[in-house]
Tab-separated table of C-alpha atoms in Angstrom:
chain	number	residue	atom	x	y	z
A	24	MET	CA	10.478	-22.913	4.964
A	25	ASP	CA	9.617	-19.659	6.771
A	26	ILE	CA	9.040	-16.922	4.154
A	27	ALA	CA	11.167	-14.344	5.978
A	28	LEU	CA	14.088	-16.781	6.132
A	29	LEU	CA	13.652	-17.633	2.455
A	30	MET	CA	13.807	-13.939	1.517
A	31	VAL	CA	16.986	-13.415	3.551
A	32	ARG	CA	18.645	-16.351	1.801
A	33	CYS	CA	17.543	-15.144	-1.622
A	34	MET	CA	18.801	-11.615	-0.950
A	35	SER	CA	22.173	-12.963	0.144
A	36	SER	CA	22.412	-15.193	-2.929
A	37	VAL	CA	21.588	-12.376	-5.357
A	38	LEU	CA	24.076	-9.986	-3.782
A	39	GLN	CA	26.799	-12.578	-4.225
A	40	LYS	CA	25.892	-13.054	-7.898
A	41	PHE	CA	25.688	-9.344	-8.724
A	42	PRO	CA	28.152	-7.492	-6.482
A	43	SER	CA	28.819	-4.772	-9.057
A	44	VAL	CA	25.211	-3.737	-9.748
A	45	VAL	CA	24.828	-1.201	-6.962
A	46	SER	CA	26.048	2.341	-7.644
A	47	THR	CA	25.814	1.759	-11.402
A	48	ASP	CA	26.820	4.504	-13.804
A	49	GLU	CA	23.592	5.802	-15.373
A	50	SER	CA	25.236	6.373	-18.773
A	51	VAL	CA	24.031	2.962	-19.839
A	52	PRO	CA	22.715	1.200	-22.949
A	53	ALA	CA	19.034	1.607	-23.763
A	54	ARG	CA	18.364	-2.010	-22.819
A	55	ARG	CA	19.847	-2.053	-19.339
A	56	ILE	CA	17.499	-2.348	-16.350
A	57	VAL	CA	18.891	-2.051	-12.830
A	58	PHE	CA	17.265	-2.791	-9.461
A	59	GLU	CA	19.010	-1.480	-6.341
A	60	TYR	CA	17.766	-2.484	-2.872
A	61	VAL	CA	14.187	-2.543	-4.160
A	62	GLU	CA	11.322	-3.332	-1.805
A	63	VAL	CA	7.595	-3.149	-2.497
A	64	ARG	CA	5.113	-3.408	0.379
A	65	ARG	CA	1.364	-3.196	0.574
A	66	ALA	CA	-0.628	-3.148	3.820
A	67	ASN	CA	2.446	-4.241	5.800
A	68	ARG	CA	3.009	-7.197	3.449
A	69	GLN	CA	6.171	-7.424	1.393
A	70	LEU	CA	5.372	-8.111	-2.268
A	71	LEU	CA	8.873	-7.918	-3.703
A	72	SER	CA	12.427	-7.711	-2.430
A	73	ILE	CA	15.261	-7.421	-4.973
A	74	PRO	CA	18.475	-6.069	-3.462
A	75	ALA	CA	20.566	-6.101	-6.646
A	76	LEU	CA	19.764	-7.038	-10.222
A	77	ARG	CA	20.898	-6.024	-13.694
A	78	LEU	CA	18.967	-6.996	-16.813
A	79	ASP	CA	20.669	-6.459	-20.154
A	80	ASP	CA	20.059	-9.791	-21.916
A	81	GLN	CA	18.004	-9.843	-25.118
A	82	ARG	CA	15.276	-12.271	-23.930
A	83	ILE	CA	14.477	-12.564	-20.223
A	84	GLY	CA	11.731	-14.758	-18.815
A	85	VAL	CA	10.196	-14.300	-15.371
A	86	ILE	CA	8.551	-17.339	-13.794
A	87	GLY	CA	6.984	-18.227	-10.461
A	88	ASP	CA	3.763	-19.313	-8.838
A	89	ASN	CA	0.780	-16.974	-8.817
A	90	GLY	CA	1.406	-14.142	-6.376
A	91	SER	CA	5.186	-14.529	-6.502
A	92	GLY	CA	5.770	-10.944	-7.696
A	93	LYS	CA	6.053	-11.290	-11.498
A	94	SER	CA	3.557	-8.555	-12.383
A	95	THR	CA	4.924	-6.329	-9.633
A	96	MET	CA	8.399	-6.631	-11.126
A	97	LEU	CA	7.193	-5.639	-14.609
A	98	ARG	CA	5.235	-2.671	-13.283
A	99	LEU	CA	8.316	-1.426	-11.490
A	100	ILE	CA	10.220	-1.421	-14.782
A	101	ASN	CA	7.694	0.709	-16.666
A	102	GLY	CA	7.000	3.043	-13.743
A	103	LEU	CA	3.372	2.019	-13.179
A	104	LEU	CA	4.517	1.086	-9.694
A	105	LEU	CA	7.216	2.743	-7.611
A	106	PRO	CA	9.258	0.961	-4.915
A	107	ASN	CA	8.794	1.761	-1.238
A	108	ASN	CA	12.561	1.518	-0.865
A	109	GLY	CA	15.446	1.482	-3.307
A	110	ARG	CA	15.346	2.463	-6.947
A	111	VAL	CA	14.820	1.091	-10.439
A	112	VAL	CA	16.880	2.544	-13.305
A	113	VAL	CA	15.796	1.867	-16.898
A	114	ALA	CA	17.992	3.014	-19.784
A	115	GLY	CA	19.671	5.449	-17.426
A	116	LEU	CA	16.353	6.867	-16.151
A	117	GLU	CA	15.343	6.429	-12.526
A	118	THR	CA	11.662	5.493	-12.663
A	119	ALA	CA	10.678	7.582	-9.639
A	120	ARG	CA	12.054	10.749	-11.248
A	121	HIS	CA	11.453	10.138	-14.958
A	122	ARG	CA	8.046	8.458	-15.250
A	123	LYS	CA	7.002	10.714	-18.132
A	124	GLU	CA	10.070	9.796	-20.175
A	125	LEU	CA	9.756	6.022	-19.679
A	126	PRO	CA	7.108	5.348	-22.394
A	127	ALA	CA	9.652	6.424	-25.012
A	128	HIS	CA	11.844	3.509	-23.929
A	129	VAL	CA	9.486	0.885	-22.480
A	130	GLY	CA	6.417	-0.722	-24.027
A	131	PHE	CA	3.977	-2.840	-22.030
A	132	VAL	CA	1.649	-5.599	-23.256
A	133	PHE	CA	-1.100	-6.562	-20.823
A	134	GLN	CA	-2.264	-10.093	-20.108
A	135	ASN	CA	-5.790	-9.295	-21.299
A	136	PRO	CA	-5.908	-7.339	-24.594
A	137	ASP	CA	-9.362	-5.979	-23.716
A	138	HIS	CA	-7.688	-4.038	-20.903
A	139	GLN	CA	-5.352	-2.378	-23.403
A	140	LEU	CA	-7.422	-1.697	-26.527
A	141	ILE	CA	-9.149	1.697	-26.355
A	142	PHE	CA	-10.031	2.581	-29.980
A	143	PRO	CA	-12.717	1.047	-32.211
A	144	THR	CA	-10.486	0.199	-35.175
A	145	VAL	CA	-7.089	-1.430	-35.550
A	146	GLY	CA	-5.610	1.505	-37.460
A	147	GLU	CA	-6.652	4.013	-34.808
A	148	GLU	CA	-5.247	1.811	-32.047
A	149	ILE	CA	-1.837	1.516	-33.661
A	150	ALA	CA	-1.648	5.160	-34.753
A	151	PHE	CA	-2.549	6.515	-31.301
A	152	GLY	CA	0.908	6.149	-29.763
A	153	LEU	CA	2.454	7.879	-32.768
A	154	THR	CA	0.143	10.887	-32.576
A	155	GLU	CA	0.831	11.104	-28.845
A	156	ARG	CA	4.495	11.509	-29.762
A	157	GLY	CA	3.611	14.476	-31.958
A	158	LEU	CA	3.361	12.810	-35.359
A	159	PRO	CA	0.659	14.310	-37.662
A	160	ALA	CA	-2.430	12.086	-37.930
A	161	ARG	CA	-1.925	11.368	-41.625
A	162	GLN	CA	1.688	10.316	-41.166
A	163	ALA	CA	0.771	8.249	-38.108
A	164	ARG	CA	-1.817	6.323	-40.142
A	165	GLN	CA	0.686	5.728	-42.938
A	166	GLN	CA	3.171	4.279	-40.464
A	167	ALA	CA	0.427	2.159	-38.892
A	168	LEU	CA	-0.484	0.759	-42.328
A	169	ALA	CA	3.181	-0.003	-43.052
A	170	LEU	CA	3.573	-1.808	-39.731
A	171	LEU	CA	0.459	-3.907	-40.349
A	172	GLU	CA	1.733	-4.868	-43.788
A	173	GLN	CA	5.158	-5.722	-42.388
A	174	HIS	CA	3.577	-8.198	-39.975
A	175	GLY	CA	1.231	-9.822	-42.453
A	176	CYS	CA	-1.885	-7.862	-41.456
A	177	THR	CA	-2.602	-5.966	-44.653
A	178	GLY	CA	-6.245	-4.848	-44.721
A	179	TRP	CA	-6.671	-4.809	-40.945
A	180	ALA	CA	-6.608	-1.022	-40.500
A	181	ASP	CA	-10.359	-0.462	-40.648
A	182	ARG	CA	-11.375	-3.661	-38.877
A	183	ASN	CA	-13.327	-3.282	-35.634
A	184	VAL	CA	-11.228	-4.587	-32.757
A	185	ASN	CA	-14.305	-6.221	-31.225
A	186	GLU	CA	-14.552	-8.490	-34.263
A	187	LEU	CA	-11.032	-9.845	-33.838
A	188	SER	CA	-10.150	-13.138	-32.205
A	189	GLY	CA	-8.250	-13.174	-28.927
A	190	GLY	CA	-4.964	-13.855	-30.703
A	191	GLN	CA	-5.588	-11.113	-33.252
A	192	LYS	CA	-6.351	-8.650	-30.465
A	193	GLN	CA	-3.131	-9.581	-28.698
A	194	LEU	CA	-1.167	-9.096	-31.912
A	195	VAL	CA	-2.715	-5.650	-32.372
A	196	CYS	CA	-1.681	-4.744	-28.814
A	197	ILE	CA	1.879	-5.840	-29.552
A	198	LEU	CA	1.979	-3.883	-32.818
A	199	ALA	CA	0.540	-0.783	-31.140
A	200	VAL	CA	3.404	-0.889	-28.670
A	201	LEU	CA	6.019	-1.608	-31.342
A	202	ALA	CA	4.807	1.351	-33.412
A	203	THR	CA	6.429	3.732	-30.939
A	204	GLU	CA	9.752	1.852	-31.267
A	205	PRO	CA	10.590	1.244	-27.599
A	206	SER	CA	13.909	-0.428	-26.848
A	207	ILE	CA	12.325	-2.609	-24.128
A	208	LEU	CA	9.125	-4.650	-24.412
A	209	LEU	CA	7.461	-5.936	-21.245
A	210	MET	CA	4.871	-8.707	-21.539
A	211	ASP	CA	2.693	-9.970	-18.682
A	212	GLU	CA	1.350	-13.482	-19.421
A	213	PRO	CA	0.559	-12.568	-23.046
A	214	PHE	CA	-0.546	-16.095	-24.046
A	215	SER	CA	-2.704	-17.062	-21.083
A	216	SER	CA	-6.011	-17.099	-22.986
A	217	LEU	CA	-4.798	-18.177	-26.434
A	218	ASP	CA	-5.108	-21.516	-28.189
A	219	LEU	CA	-1.997	-23.445	-29.219
A	220	PRO	CA	-1.822	-22.415	-32.926
A	221	THR	CA	-2.202	-18.732	-32.035
A	222	ARG	CA	0.341	-19.075	-29.237
A	223	LEU	CA	2.881	-20.631	-31.603
A	224	THR	CA	2.320	-17.923	-34.226
A	225	LEU	CA	2.741	-15.085	-31.733
A	226	SER	CA	5.748	-16.709	-30.078
A	227	ARG	CA	7.539	-16.840	-33.443
A	228	LYS	CA	6.833	-13.155	-33.995
A	229	ILE	CA	8.084	-12.294	-30.529
A	230	MET	CA	11.307	-14.242	-30.968
A	231	SER	CA	11.997	-12.294	-34.177
A	232	LEU	CA	11.630	-8.830	-32.622
A	233	PRO	CA	14.745	-6.656	-32.154
A	234	GLN	CA	13.598	-5.267	-28.794
A	235	GLN	CA	14.793	-6.502	-25.440
A	236	ILE	CA	11.918	-8.542	-24.037
A	237	VAL	CA	11.105	-9.190	-20.394
A	238	MET	CA	8.203	-11.623	-20.213
A	239	ALA	CA	6.343	-13.051	-17.243
A	240	SER	CA	4.931	-16.372	-18.369
A	241	HIS	CA	3.973	-19.936	-17.475
A	242	ASP	CA	4.852	-21.021	-21.031
A	243	LEU	CA	8.065	-22.850	-20.140
A	244	GLU	CA	8.543	-24.212	-23.660
A	245	LEU	CA	8.796	-20.692	-25.054
A	246	LEU	CA	11.036	-19.512	-22.232
A	247	ALA	CA	13.397	-22.415	-22.909
A	248	ARG	CA	14.497	-20.438	-26.001
A	249	PHE	CA	15.177	-17.263	-23.999
A	250	ASP	CA	18.629	-16.124	-22.896
A	251	ARG	CA	17.870	-15.942	-19.195
A	252	VAL	CA	15.145	-16.922	-16.742
A	253	ILE	CA	14.440	-15.441	-13.315
A	254	TRP	CA	12.407	-17.491	-10.837
A	255	LEU	CA	10.543	-15.403	-8.260
A	256	ASP	CA	9.366	-17.063	-5.075
A	257	ALA	CA	7.568	-15.243	-2.257
A	258	GLY	CA	8.668	-11.926	-3.717
A	259	CYS	CA	12.385	-12.600	-4.027
A	260	ILE	CA	14.709	-14.163	-6.578
A	261	ARG	CA	15.107	-17.867	-5.934
A	262	GLU	CA	17.014	-18.723	-9.112
A	263	ASP	CA	18.525	-16.626	-11.906
A	264	GLY	CA	20.360	-18.119	-14.836
A	265	SER	CA	20.066	-19.986	-18.096
A	266	PRO	CA	16.761	-21.690	-18.968
A	267	ALA	CA	18.590	-25.030	-18.942
A	268	ASP	CA	19.388	-24.531	-15.255
A	269	VAL	CA	16.361	-22.645	-13.917
A	270	LEU	CA	13.429	-24.328	-15.687
A	271	PRO	CA	14.170	-27.893	-14.503
A	272	ALA	CA	14.510	-26.615	-10.934
A	273	TYR	CA	11.164	-24.859	-11.181
A	274	ARG	CA	9.500	-27.938	-12.688
A	275	ALA	CA	10.817	-30.047	-9.816
A	276	HIS	CA	9.486	-27.504	-7.324
A	277	ALA	CA	6.069	-27.514	-9.002
A	278	ALA	CA	5.974	-31.319	-9.032
A	279	MET	CA	6.777	-31.477	-5.318
A	280	ALA	CA	4.119	-28.870	-4.530
A	281	ALA	CA	1.529	-30.777	-6.564
A	282	GLU	CA	2.441	-34.039	-4.810
A	283	ALA	CA	2.109	-32.379	-1.403
A	284	ASP	CA	-1.310	-30.999	-2.323
A	285	PHE	CA	-2.406	-34.429	-3.553
A	286	VAL	CA	-1.323	-36.104	-0.319
A	287	THR	CA	-3.127	-33.436	1.717
A	288	ILE	CA	-6.330	-33.951	-0.247
């Protein structure tokens, strides 16, 4: 199907599903995320088109083929990227006008922990966000130690991050974000380089967190336990609903695409 036609159909479908999203009152709960007529373009190519969307579920998964717009969507929510058109409102804050305030509400976990870790030791990494918020260094370290103990990492504070495994590094990144107590946690393919035991351990921790989580992932088994799944295709929303409805449709799409590639080869 022509991509432009697909986007038009997706936009029409989403507007029908969420007619009340536009012109939302900004006195909203800390977990609400709103997209209004959002478009992102780069070099005359449209990366994302979301005319109307409201996210206030506890666990939201974002799926789609590579290049479908998953990372772009997450970066719009935390203000790392601003839309060319439209607006994104997070916890009542429009991202284009309140980028400095967003870190108090939104935490972000990168796909590769080496792109996120900046301090030599675990304790310093976790305490950094607290000191940035104005907490004295001693108190920040005490809170970092308490958080490590709470998550079964007693004795990690003075460990060199370069000596940690990939899963341990990813856990430290998650804890460093949680230390600042954001209401929303964004995760971009957090398990892509982890082995199965580590993935299962981290997934259990994530499912137990009180924060709203928006996660881009290819781990469909984990997302099956989420409250809602959004399928992005060519930069627009193709499906949005329960995992029981969206995941089978995506699997069927992937199977058809794989069969077509096999026939072509």
